[in-house]
Coordinates of C-alpha atoms and ligand atoms in Angstrom, one line a residue:
X1 CA 65.5 25.7 92.1
X2 CA 62.3 23.6 91.3
X3 CA 61.8 20.9 94.0
X4 CA 62.5 18.0 91.5
X5 CA 65.8 19.6 90.4
X6 CA 66.9 20.4 94.0
X7 CA 66.2 16.8 95.1
X8 CA 68.2 15.6 92.1
X9 CA 71.0 17.9 93.1
X10 CA 70.9 16.5 96.6
X11 CA 71.2 13.0 95.2
X12 CA 74.2 14.0 93.1
X13 CA 75.8 15.5 96.2
X14 CA 75.1 12.2 98.0
X15 CA 76.8 10.2 95.3
X16 CA 79.8 12.6 95.4
X17 CA 79.9 12.2 99.2
X18 CA 80.2 8.4 98.9
X19 CA 82.3 8.1 95.7
X20 CA 83.9 11.4 94.8
X21 CA 86.8 10.1 92.7
X22 CA 84.8 7.5 90.7
X23 CA 81.9 10.0 90.1
X24 CA 84.2 12.7 88.8
X25 CA 86.0 10.3 86.4
X26 CA 82.7 8.8 85.2
X27 CA 81.3 12.3 84.6
X28 CA 84.5 13.6 82.8
X29 CA 84.7 10.5 80.5
X30 CA 81.0 10.9 79.6
X31 CA 81.5 14.5 78.5
X32 CA 84.8 13.7 76.7
X33 CA 83.2 10.8 74.8
X34 CA 80.8 13.3 73.2
X35 CA 83.5 15.2 71.3
X36 CA 84.7 12.7 68.6
X37 CA 81.1 11.8 67.8
X38 CA 79.9 15.3 67.4
X39 CA 82.8 16.3 65.1
X40 CA 82.0 13.6 62.5
X41 CA 79.8 16.0 60.4
X42 CA 82.8 18.4 60.2
X43 CA 85.1 15.6 58.8
X44 CA 82.5 14.7 56.3
X45 CA 82.3 18.3 55.1
X46 CA 86.1 18.4 54.7
X47 CA 86.0 15.1 52.8
X48 CA 83.2 16.3 50.4
X49 CA 85.0 19.6 49.7
X50 CA 88.4 17.9 49.4
X51 CA 87.2 15.3 46.9
X52 CA 85.1 17.8 44.8
X53 CA 87.8 20.5 44.8
X54 CA 90.8 18.0 44.4
X55 CA 92.4 19.2 47.7
X56 CA 94.6 16.4 49.0
X57 CA 95.4 18.2 52.3
X58 CA 91.7 18.5 53.1
X59 CA 91.2 14.8 52.2
X60 CA 94.1 13.7 54.5
X61 CA 92.8 16.0 57.4
X62 CA 89.3 14.6 57.0
X63 CA 90.5 11.0 56.9
X64 CA 92.7 11.5 59.9
X65 CA 89.7 13.2 61.7
X66 CA 87.4 10.3 60.8
X67 CA 89.9 7.7 62.0
X68 CA 90.5 9.7 65.2
X69 CA 86.8 10.1 65.8
X70 CA 86.1 6.4 65.3
X71 CA 88.9 5.2 67.5
X72 CA 88.3 7.9 70.1
X73 CA 84.6 7.1 70.3
X74 CA 85.3 3.4 70.8
X75 CA 88.2 3.9 73.3
X76 CA 86.4 6.5 75.5
X77 CA 83.1 4.5 75.4
X78 CA 84.9 1.3 76.5
X79 CA 86.7 3.0 79.4
X80 CA 83.7 5.0 80.4
X81 CA 81.4 1.9 80.5
X82 CA 83.8 0.2 82.9
X83 CA 84.2 3.2 85.2
X84 CA 80.5 3.7 85.2
X85 CA 79.7 0.1 86.0
X86 CA 82.1 0.3 89.0
X87 CA 80.6 3.6 90.1
X88 CA 77.1 2.2 89.8
X89 CA 77.8 -0.9 91.8
X90 CA 79.4 1.0 94.6
X91 CA 76.8 3.9 94.7
X92 CA 73.9 1.4 94.7
X93 CA 75.1 -0.2 97.9
X94 CA 75.7 3.2 99.4
X95 CA 72.2 4.4 98.5
X96 CA 70.5 1.2 99.8
X97 CA 72.3 1.6 103.1
X98 CA 71.4 5.3 103.2
X99 CA 67.6 4.5 102.7
X100 CA 67.7 1.7 105.3
X101 CA 69.6 3.9 107.8
X102 CA 67.1 6.8 107.2
X103 CA 64.1 4.5 107.7
X104 CA 65.5 3.1 110.9
X105 CA 66.5 6.5 112.1
X106 CA 62.9 7.8 112.1
X107 CA 61.9 7.7 115.8
X108 CA 58.2 7.1 115.3
X109 CA 56.7 4.2 113.4
X110 CA 54.0 6.2 111.6
X111 CA 55.8 5.7 108.2
X112 CA 55.3 2.0 108.6
X113 CA 51.6 2.3 109.5
X114 CA 50.1 5.3 107.5
X115 CA 48.8 4.2 104.0
X116 CA 49.9 7.4 102.3
X117 CA 53.5 7.1 103.6
X118 CA 53.5 3.3 102.8
X119 CA 52.7 4.1 99.2
X120 CA 55.6 6.5 98.9
X121 CA 57.9 4.1 100.7
X122 CA 56.9 1.1 98.5
X123 CA 57.7 3.1 95.4
X124 CA 61.0 4.3 96.9
X125 CA 62.0 0.8 97.9
X126 CA 61.4 -0.4 94.3
X127 CA 63.3 2.6 92.9
X128 CA 66.3 2.6 95.2
X129 CA 67.8 -0.3 93.3
X130 CA 67.7 1.7 90.1
X131 CA 68.6 5.1 91.4
X132 CA 72.2 4.6 90.2
X133 CA 70.8 5.0 86.7
X134 CA 70.0 8.6 87.5
X135 CA 73.7 9.4 87.7
X136 CA 74.3 7.8 84.3
X137 CA 71.3 9.7 83.0
X138 CA 72.7 13.0 84.3
X139 CA 76.2 12.2 82.8
X140 CA 74.6 11.2 79.5
X141 CA 72.4 14.3 79.4
X142 CA 75.5 16.5 79.8
X143 CA 77.2 14.5 77.0
X144 CA 74.2 14.9 74.7
X145 CA 74.1 18.7 75.4
X146 CA 77.8 18.9 74.5
X147 CA 77.1 17.1 71.2
X148 CA 74.0 19.3 70.6
X149 CA 76.0 22.5 71.2
X150 CA 78.8 21.5 68.8
X151 CA 76.3 20.4 66.1
X152 CA 74.3 23.6 66.3
X153 CA 77.6 25.5 66.1
X154 CA 78.5 23.6 62.9
X155 CA 75.1 24.2 61.4
X156 CA 75.4 28.0 62.2
X157 CA 78.9 28.1 60.5
X158 CA 77.0 27.3 57.3
X159 CA 74.1 29.7 57.9
X160 CA 73.1 31.2 61.2
X161 CA 69.5 30.7 60.3
X162 CA 70.0 26.9 60.6
X163 CA 70.1 27.3 64.4
X164 CA 66.3 27.6 64.0
X165 CA 66.3 23.9 63.3
X166 CA 66.7 23.4 67.1
X167 CA 63.5 25.4 67.6
X168 CA 61.6 22.8 65.6
X169 CA 62.7 20.3 68.2
X170 CA 61.1 22.3 71.0
X171 CA 57.7 20.4 70.9
X172 CA 59.5 17.1 71.4
X173 CA 61.4 18.5 74.3
X174 CA 58.2 19.9 75.8
X175 CA 56.2 16.6 75.4
X176 CA 59.1 14.6 76.7
X177 CA 59.4 16.6 79.9
X178 CA 55.7 17.1 80.5
X179 CA 54.2 13.7 79.8
X180 CA 56.4 11.6 82.2
X181 CA 55.3 13.9 85.0
X182 CA 51.6 13.3 84.1
X183 CA 52.3 9.5 83.9
X184 CA 53.9 9.5 87.4
X185 CA 51.0 11.4 88.8
X186 CA 48.6 8.8 87.4
X187 CA 50.9 6.0 88.7
X188 CA 51.0 7.6 92.2
X189 CA 47.2 7.9 92.2
X190 CA 47.0 4.2 91.5
X191 CA 49.8 3.2 94.0
X192 CA 47.3 1.9 96.6
X193 CA 45.8 -0.4 94.0
X194 CA 49.2 -1.5 92.8
X195 CA 50.2 -2.2 96.4
X196 CA 47.0 -4.2 97.0
X197 CA 47.6 -6.2 93.8
X198 CA 51.1 -7.1 95.0
X199 CA 49.8 -7.9 98.5
X200 CA 47.1 -10.2 97.1
X201 CA 49.7 -11.9 94.9
X202 CA 51.9 -12.6 98.0
X203 CA 48.8 -13.8 99.9
X204 CA 47.9 -16.2 97.2
X205 CA 51.4 -17.6 96.6
X206 CA 53.4 -17.6 99.9
X207 CA 53.5 -20.2 102.7
X208 CA 52.3 -18.3 105.8
X209 CA 48.7 -17.7 104.6
X210 CA 48.8 -21.0 102.6
X211 CA 46.8 -23.1 105.0
X212 CA 44.0 -20.6 105.4
X213 CA 43.9 -19.9 101.7
X214 CA 43.2 -23.6 101.1
X215 CA 40.8 -24.2 103.9
X216 CA 38.7 -21.2 103.1
X217 CA 38.9 -21.9 99.3
X218 CA 39.6 -18.2 98.8
X219 CA 42.3 -18.7 96.1
X220 CA 40.1 -17.9 93.1
X221 CA 38.6 -14.9 94.8
X222 CA 42.1 -13.6 95.5
X223 CA 43.1 -14.1 91.9
X224 CA 40.0 -12.2 90.8
X225 CA 40.5 -9.4 93.3
X226 CA 44.2 -9.1 92.3
X227 CA 43.2 -8.8 88.7
X228 CA 40.6 -6.0 89.6
X229 CA 43.2 -4.2 91.6
X230 CA 45.8 -4.5 88.8
X231 CA 43.3 -3.2 86.3
X232 CA 42.4 -0.2 88.5
X233 CA 46.1 0.7 88.4
X234 CA 46.7 -0.3 84.8
X235 CA 43.7 1.1 82.9
X236 CA 44.3 4.8 83.6
X237 CA 48.1 4.2 83.1
X238 CA 47.6 2.6 79.7
X239 CA 45.3 5.5 78.6
X240 CA 47.8 8.0 79.8
X241 CA 50.6 6.3 77.9
X242 CA 48.6 6.3 74.6
X243 CA 48.0 10.1 75.0
X244 CA 51.8 10.5 75.6
X245 CA 52.6 8.5 72.4
X246 CA 50.3 10.7 70.4
X247 CA 51.9 13.9 71.6
X248 CA 55.4 12.5 71.0
X249 CA 54.5 11.5 67.4
X250 CA 53.1 15.0 66.7
X251 CA 56.3 16.6 68.1
X252 CA 58.6 14.5 65.9
X253 CA 56.5 15.1 62.8
X254 CA 57.0 18.8 63.3
X255 CA 60.8 18.4 63.6
X256 CA 60.9 16.2 60.4
X257 CA 59.2 19.0 58.5
X258 CA 61.8 21.5 59.7
X259 CA 64.7 19.2 58.8
X260 CA 63.5 18.7 55.3
X261 CA 62.9 22.4 54.9
X262 CA 66.5 23.2 56.1
X263 CA 68.0 20.8 53.5
X264 CA 65.9 22.3 50.7
X265 CA 66.9 25.9 51.8
X266 CA 70.6 25.2 52.0
X267 CA 70.7 23.3 48.7
X268 CA 69.0 26.1 46.9
X269 CA 71.6 28.7 47.9
X270 CA 74.1 29.6 45.1
X271 CA 77.1 29.9 47.6
X272 CA 76.6 26.5 49.1
X273 CA 79.4 24.0 48.5
X274 CA 78.8 20.2 48.3
X275 CA 80.7 19.9 51.6
X276 CA 78.2 22.3 53.2
X277 CA 75.2 20.2 52.0
X278 CA 77.0 17.1 53.4
X279 CA 77.5 18.8 56.7
X280 CA 73.9 19.9 56.9
X281 CA 72.7 16.4 56.0
X282 CA 75.0 14.7 58.6
X283 CA 74.7 17.4 61.3
X284 CA 70.9 17.7 60.8
X285 CA 70.4 14.0 61.0
X286 CA 72.6 13.9 64.0
X287 CA 70.8 16.9 65.5
X288 CA 67.5 14.9 65.4
X289 CA 69.3 11.9 67.0
X290 CA 70.9 14.1 69.6
X291 CA 67.7 15.9 70.4
X292 CA 65.9 12.6 70.6
X293 CA 68.6 11.2 73.0
X294 CA 68.7 14.4 75.1
X295 CA 64.9 14.5 75.3
X296 CA 64.7 10.8 76.0
X297 CA 67.3 11.1 78.8
X298 CA 65.5 14.2 80.2
X299 CA 62.2 12.2 80.0
X300 CA 63.8 9.3 81.9
X301 CA 65.3 11.8 84.4
X302 CA 61.9 13.4 84.9
X303 CA 59.9 10.3 84.8
X304 CA 61.8 7.9 87.0
X305 CA 65.0 9.2 88.4
X306 CA 64.0 12.7 89.4
X307 CA 60.9 11.2 90.9
X308 CA 63.0 8.6 92.8
X309 CA 65.3 11.3 94.0
X310 CA 62.3 13.4 95.1
X311 CA 61.1 10.5 97.2
X312 CA 64.5 10.0 98.7
X313 CA 64.6 13.8 99.5
X314 CA 61.2 13.4 101.1
X315 CA 62.4 10.5 103.3
X316 CA 65.5 12.6 104.3
X317 CA 63.3 15.6 105.2
X318 CA 60.7 13.4 107.0
X319 CA 63.4 11.7 109.0
X320 CA 65.0 15.0 109.9
X321 CA 61.6 16.5 110.8
X322 CA 61.0 13.7 113.2
X323 CA 64.0 14.6 115.2
X324 CA 62.3 16.4 118.1
X325 CA 64.2 18.8 120.3
X326 CA 65.5 16.6 123.1
X327 CA 67.6 18.0 125.9
X328 CA 67.4 15.4 128.6
X329 CA 69.3 12.2 129.0
X330 CA 67.4 9.0 129.9
X331 CA 67.6 8.4 133.6
X332 CA 69.9 5.5 134.9
X333 CA 67.2 4.4 137.4
X334 CA 63.6 5.2 138.2
X335 CA 62.8 6.6 141.6
X336 CA 59.3 8.0 141.2
X337 CA 58.0 6.2 138.1
X338 CA 56.1 7.1 135.0
X339 CA 53.1 9.3 135.0
X340 CA 50.6 9.7 132.1
X341 CA 49.3 13.2 132.5
X342 CA 45.9 13.7 130.7
X343 CA 47.0 11.9 127.6
X344 CA 44.9 11.9 124.5
X345 CA 46.0 10.3 121.2
X346 CA 44.8 10.0 117.6
X347 CA 47.0 8.1 115.1
X348 CA 48.7 10.5 112.6
X349 CA 46.4 11.1 109.6
X350 CA 43.3 10.3 111.6
X351 CA 41.2 12.3 114.0
X352 CA 39.5 9.5 116.1
X353 CA 40.9 9.6 119.6
X354 CA 42.0 6.1 120.5
X355 CA 43.0 7.2 124.0
X356 CA 41.1 10.0 125.8
X357 CA 42.3 12.0 128.8
X358 CA 44.2 9.2 130.4
X359 CA 45.8 10.1 133.7
X360 CA 47.7 7.3 135.4
X361 CA 50.7 6.7 137.7
X362 CA 53.0 3.7 137.2
X363 CA 55.1 3.6 140.3
X364 CA 58.8 2.7 140.1
X365 CA 59.3 -1.1 140.5
X366 CA 55.7 -1.9 139.8
X367 CA 54.3 -4.7 137.6
X368 CA 51.4 -3.2 135.8
X369 CA 48.8 -5.2 133.8
X370 CA 46.7 -3.5 131.2
X371 CA 43.4 -5.1 130.3
X372 CA 40.4 -4.3 128.2
X373 CA 38.4 -5.3 125.2
X374 CA 39.9 -5.6 121.7
X375 CA 40.6 -2.1 120.4
X376 CA 40.4 -0.5 123.8
X377 CA 43.8 1.1 123.3
X378 CA 46.2 -1.2 125.2
X379 CA 48.8 -1.6 122.5
X380 CA 48.6 2.2 121.8
X381 CA 49.4 2.9 125.4
X382 CA 52.5 0.7 125.1
X383 CA 53.5 2.5 121.9
X384 CA 53.3 5.9 123.6
X385 CA 55.4 4.6 126.5
X386 CA 57.9 3.2 124.0
X387 CA 58.0 6.7 122.3
X388 CA 56.9 5.2 119.0
X389 CA 54.4 8.1 118.9
X390 CA 54.1 11.4 120.6
X391 CA 50.8 12.0 122.5
X392 CA 48.3 14.3 120.6
X393 CA 47.8 16.1 123.9
X394 CA 49.0 15.6 127.5
X395 CA 52.5 14.4 128.6
X396 CA 54.3 11.2 129.6
X397 CA 56.5 12.1 132.6
X398 CA 59.5 9.9 133.5
X399 CA 60.5 10.8 137.0
X400 CA 58.9 14.2 136.4
X401 CA 60.7 14.8 133.0
X402 CA 58.6 15.0 129.9
X403 CA 59.4 11.9 127.7
X404 CA 59.3 14.2 124.7
X405 CA 62.4 15.8 126.0
X406 CA 64.3 12.6 126.6
X407 CA 66.6 11.5 123.8
X408 CA 64.7 8.8 121.8
X409 CA 67.7 6.5 121.3
X410 CA 68.7 6.6 124.9
X411 CA 65.2 5.9 126.0
X412 CA 65.0 2.9 123.7
X413 CA 68.3 1.6 125.0
X414 CA 66.6 1.5 128.5
X415 CA 63.6 -0.3 127.1
X416 CA 62.9 -4.0 126.5
X417 CA 59.9 -5.4 124.8
X418 CA 58.2 -8.6 123.6
X419 CA 55.1 -8.3 121.4
X420 CA 52.3 -10.4 120.1
X421 CA 53.3 -9.5 116.5
X422 CA 56.9 -10.4 117.1
X423 CA 59.4 -10.7 114.2
X424 CA 61.0 -14.0 113.3
X425 CA 64.7 -13.2 113.1
X426 CA 65.9 -16.1 110.9
X427 CA 69.4 -16.2 112.3
X428 CA 71.3 -18.7 114.4
X429 CA 69.1 -19.2 117.5
X430 CA 71.6 -17.5 119.8
X431 CA 71.6 -14.4 117.6
X432 CA 67.9 -14.5 117.2
X433 CA 67.7 -14.0 120.9
X434 CA 70.9 -12.0 121.3
X435 CA 69.7 -9.1 119.1
X436 CA 67.6 -8.0 122.1
X437 CA 70.8 -6.5 123.5
X438 CA 73.2 -5.8 120.7
X439 CA 76.4 -5.1 122.7
X440 CA 76.0 -8.7 124.1
X441 CA 74.9 -10.3 120.8
X442 CA 77.7 -12.9 121.0
X443 CA 77.6 -13.4 124.7
X444 CA 76.4 -17.0 125.1
X445 CA 76.0 -16.7 128.9
X446 CA 73.7 -13.7 128.5
X447 CA 71.6 -15.5 125.8
X448 CA 71.4 -18.6 128.1
X449 CA 70.1 -16.4 131.0
X450 CA 67.5 -14.7 128.7
X451 CA 66.4 -18.1 127.4
X452 CA 66.0 -19.2 131.1
X453 CA 63.9 -16.1 132.0
X454 CA 61.6 -16.8 129.1
X455 CA 61.2 -20.5 130.0
X456 CA 62.5 -21.3 126.5
X457 CA 65.1 -24.0 127.5
X458 CA 62.8 -26.7 126.0
X459 CA 62.9 -24.9 122.6
X460 CA 66.7 -24.8 122.6
X461 CA 67.1 -28.4 123.7
X462 CA 65.0 -29.6 120.8
X463 CA 67.1 -27.8 118.3
X464 CA 69.7 -30.1 116.6
X465 CA 72.7 -27.8 117.4
X466 CA 71.2 -26.0 120.3
X467 CA 71.7 -22.3 120.3
X468 CA 73.9 -22.6 117.2
X469 CA 71.0 -23.9 115.0
X470 CA 70.1 -21.8 112.1
X471 CA 66.5 -20.8 112.2
X472 CA 64.3 -20.6 109.1
X473 CA 64.0 -23.4 106.6
X474 CA 64.9 -21.2 103.6
X475 CA 68.6 -21.0 104.8
X476 CA 71.2 -23.7 104.5
X477 CA 70.7 -26.2 107.4
X478 CA 67.9 -24.0 108.7
X479 CA 65.1 -25.5 110.6
X480 CA 61.5 -24.4 111.1
X481 CA 60.1 -24.2 114.7
X482 CA 56.5 -23.9 115.7
X483 CA 54.7 -20.6 116.2
X484 CA 54.8 -21.0 120.0
X485 CA 58.5 -21.8 119.9
X486 CA 59.1 -18.7 117.8
X487 CA 57.2 -16.7 120.4
X488 CA 59.2 -18.1 123.3
X489 CA 62.4 -17.1 121.5
X490 CA 61.0 -13.6 120.9
X491 CA 60.2 -13.4 124.6
X492 CA 63.7 -14.4 125.4
X493 CA 64.9 -11.6 123.1
X494 CA 62.7 -9.2 125.2
X495 CA 64.5 -10.5 128.3
X496 CA 68.0 -10.0 127.0
X497 CA 68.6 -6.6 128.7
X498 CA 69.5 -7.1 132.4
X499 CA 68.4 -3.7 133.7
X500 CA 65.7 -2.1 131.5
X501 CA 63.8 0.8 133.0
X502 CA 60.7 -0.3 131.2
X503 CA 59.8 -3.8 130.1
X504 CA 56.7 -3.9 127.9
X505 CA 55.1 -7.3 127.3
X506 CA 52.3 -6.8 124.8
X507 CA 50.6 -10.2 124.8
X508 CA 53.9 -11.9 124.3
X509 CA 52.7 -15.4 125.3
X510 CA 49.4 -15.5 123.5
X511 CA 50.4 -18.7 121.8
X512 CA 51.3 -20.5 125.1
X513 CA 48.7 -22.3 127.2
X514 CA 47.5 -20.4 130.2
X515 CA 49.2 -22.6 132.8
X516 CA 52.6 -22.2 131.1
X517 CA 52.0 -18.4 130.9
X518 CA 50.9 -18.3 134.5
X519 CA 54.0 -20.2 135.7
X520 CA 56.3 -18.1 133.6
X521 CA 55.0 -14.7 134.9
X522 CA 54.9 -16.0 138.5
X523 CA 58.6 -16.7 138.2
X524 CA 59.2 -13.4 136.4
X525 CA 57.3 -11.4 139.0
X526 CA 59.2 -13.0 141.9
X527 CA 62.5 -12.1 140.2
X528 CA 61.4 -8.6 139.4
X529 CA 60.2 -7.9 142.9
X530 CA 63.5 -9.0 144.4
X531 CA 65.4 -6.8 142.0
X532 CA 64.3 -3.3 143.1
X533 CA 67.6 -1.5 142.3
X534 CA 66.7 0.0 138.9
X535 CA 63.0 0.8 139.7
X536 CA 62.1 -1.1 136.6
X537 CA 58.4 -0.9 135.6
X538 CA 56.9 -3.9 133.8
X539 CA 53.8 -3.3 131.7
X540 CA 52.0 -6.4 130.7
X541 CA 49.1 -6.5 128.3
X542 CA 47.1 -9.7 128.6
X543 CA 43.6 -11.0 128.2
X544 CA 44.3 -13.8 130.7
X545 CA 43.1 -12.8 134.1
X546 CA 44.9 -15.7 135.9
X547 CA 48.1 -13.9 134.8
X548 CA 46.8 -10.4 135.3
X549 CA 45.8 -10.9 138.9
X550 CA 49.4 -11.2 140.1
X551 CA 50.2 -7.6 138.9
X552 CA 50.7 -4.9 141.6
X553 CA 48.5 -2.5 139.6
X554 CA 45.8 -3.4 137.1
X555 CA 44.7 -0.8 134.5
X556 CA 41.3 -1.3 132.8
X557 CA 40.7 0.5 129.5
X558 CA 37.4 0.7 127.8
X559 CA 36.6 2.5 124.6
X560 CA 39.8 4.7 124.7
X561 CA 39.1 5.7 128.4
X562 CA 40.7 4.6 131.6
X563 CA 37.9 3.2 133.7
X564 CA 39.5 1.4 136.7
X565 CA 42.9 1.2 138.4
X566 CA 43.9 -0.8 141.4
X567 CA 45.2 -4.1 142.7
X568 CA 43.3 -7.3 142.0
X569 CA 41.8 -7.3 145.5
X570 CA 40.8 -3.7 145.3
X571 CA 39.1 -4.1 141.9
X572 CA 37.3 -7.3 143.0
X573 CA 36.0 -5.5 146.1
X574 CA 34.8 -2.6 143.9
X575 CA 32.7 -5.0 141.9
X576 CA 33.1 -3.0 138.7
X577 CA 34.1 -3.9 135.1
X578 CA 37.2 -5.8 136.1
X579 CA 35.4 -7.9 138.7
X580 CA 32.7 -8.8 136.0
X581 CA 35.3 -9.8 133.4
X582 CA 37.4 -11.8 136.0
X583 CA 34.3 -13.7 137.2
X584 CA 33.2 -14.6 133.7
X585 CA 36.6 -15.9 132.8
X586 CA 37.1 -17.7 136.0
X587 CA 33.7 -19.4 135.6
X588 CA 34.7 -20.5 132.1
X589 CA 37.8 -22.3 133.4
X590 CA 35.9 -24.0 136.2
Ligands
ATP1 N1 48.3 2.4 113.0 C1 47.1 2.7 113.3 N2 46.5 3.7 112.6 C2 45.2 4.0 112.9 N3 44.5 3.5 113.9 C3 45.0 2.5 114.6 C4 46.4 2.0 114.4 N4 46.7 1.1 115.3 C5 45.5 0.9 116.0 N5 44.6 1.7 115.6 C6 43.2 1.9 116.2 O1 43.4 2.2 117.6 C7 42.5 1.6 118.4 C8 43.2 0.9 119.6 O2 44.1 -0.1 119.0 P1 45.0 -0.9 120.0 O3 45.9 -1.8 119.1 O4 45.7 0.0 120.9 O5 44.0 -1.8 120.8 P2 44.2 -3.0 121.8 O6 43.5 -2.6 123.0 O7 45.6 -3.3 121.9 O8 43.5 -4.2 121.0 P3 43.8 -5.8 121.0 O9 43.4 -6.3 122.3 O10 42.9 -6.2 119.9 O11 45.2 -5.9 120.7 C9 41.7 0.6 117.5 O12 40.4 1.1 117.3 C10 42.5 0.5 116.3 O13 41.7 0.4 115.1

């Protein structure tokens, strides 16, 4: 089966899995609704022959048929529309949840960071809300095919040669199935420009970048850049659509010629009855309408819905391919620690190594600080430890077991993290913190403890309803808090789990002043050293040496390589890169 058809078939099966009964009824009704409509030409033939030949029985049969067709069409269409609406509502929710679940199930974060994947995902995100139309399109296409078959059968009952009329419609079928595919290719080629145009629009019109947009006076430039990006997408699209319109017109002109020829041919035959001519006129006219509708529906199917289903199938396959073979459970405690064994890493889709041959032991129970210039690879190291990516070469060993073999979900449930680019969960404050440990989302004592660990009590005290305050001004009774306050709440979220094996703190307090950060980590380090049961390793990325110096082990990265490892005293005594950086920063604070 061609890939587009097989992905559409997968989407049909998905709809059937979620809504088997509604889908079957909606499909059945669509096909049934085709019958009375298609038989109209036959009733007209009976009427014509009955009137001309004075045959009352034929007249009554035709009148009854016409009435039944009209009522049947109306009745079936009304019920079918209602059932379809219900099916579409329900299947849309099911598909949205399916896409959201699939995205979240991908164990790596490459699909959120690679431009080529982002383009596919952005188109899929837009399309998922309209994928329900695909089912309607498939049902309608079947309905139109039933109409077409009956109509061609009726024409052939007058003269088998009239079946050739359908051949005249072939060019329209071809253009309608080929052109949308070409249009989609052009659209996909321009997807990066379309995404840029949308991004620039958001940049120019939303609140977060608002201040900098005004201070820098960049608004006009953004508008200009957006226009250019939009035109880069739109110009080739518009040209492609013009060419499509031209091909469609030529196709239809060819069919019109065949239709006129058929009427002339039938009318000139001596055996033809007036009813036959009426049938050819009605059925021929309907044939063009049916072919137009079938072709239009197939065009839509190919252009939008098949394409959407192909993207969905891609996401399903991608998510499935990311499920690596894991056969080891995550350990309950760490005894030895984590070892990076000759790790090198390049981000997927690139070939520049951002970590090169890093070998390093993080002992169980240790607090490890990672320092280095911007872009040295600190966050990347954290991502590898979190299993957001697999190393390009080398291994991460957790108590001697390759992290690649440890079940990703289990490993994540043993992790905690707070990041510089934290997310603002606009929920009630207690939930915004509580999502850090979902099973205890509603446990207020657990949230209060986490808030205490992060030194965020002052943030909560200032909220009108304390932990019950809704965060985010866009929500009813929602309040805005400062960036630093958001960051403290994010840190509290990272501290929600009581016994993580690995706690990663990737510049989580960059918005706090250095004394507050220092006091916070001093308190944290004391607590962590007392609690030696789980063997928890804390990895802290920071540019502040006053905080870094209290770590048990300091790792210095420079240009993707590990250059120094040791305690503060050891590294100072060595007089290397760490000692230089520490001395410069200490002098600046003096
Ligand atoms: N998703 C990505 N795709 C491709 N390259 C990336 C990606 N993320 C980071 N990089 C590159 O990897 C290198 C290391 O980045 P990383 O974020 O690990 O540095 P860092 O030491 O944490 O820097 P900083 O102190 O500025 O946070 C950088 O050169 C960066 O450009």
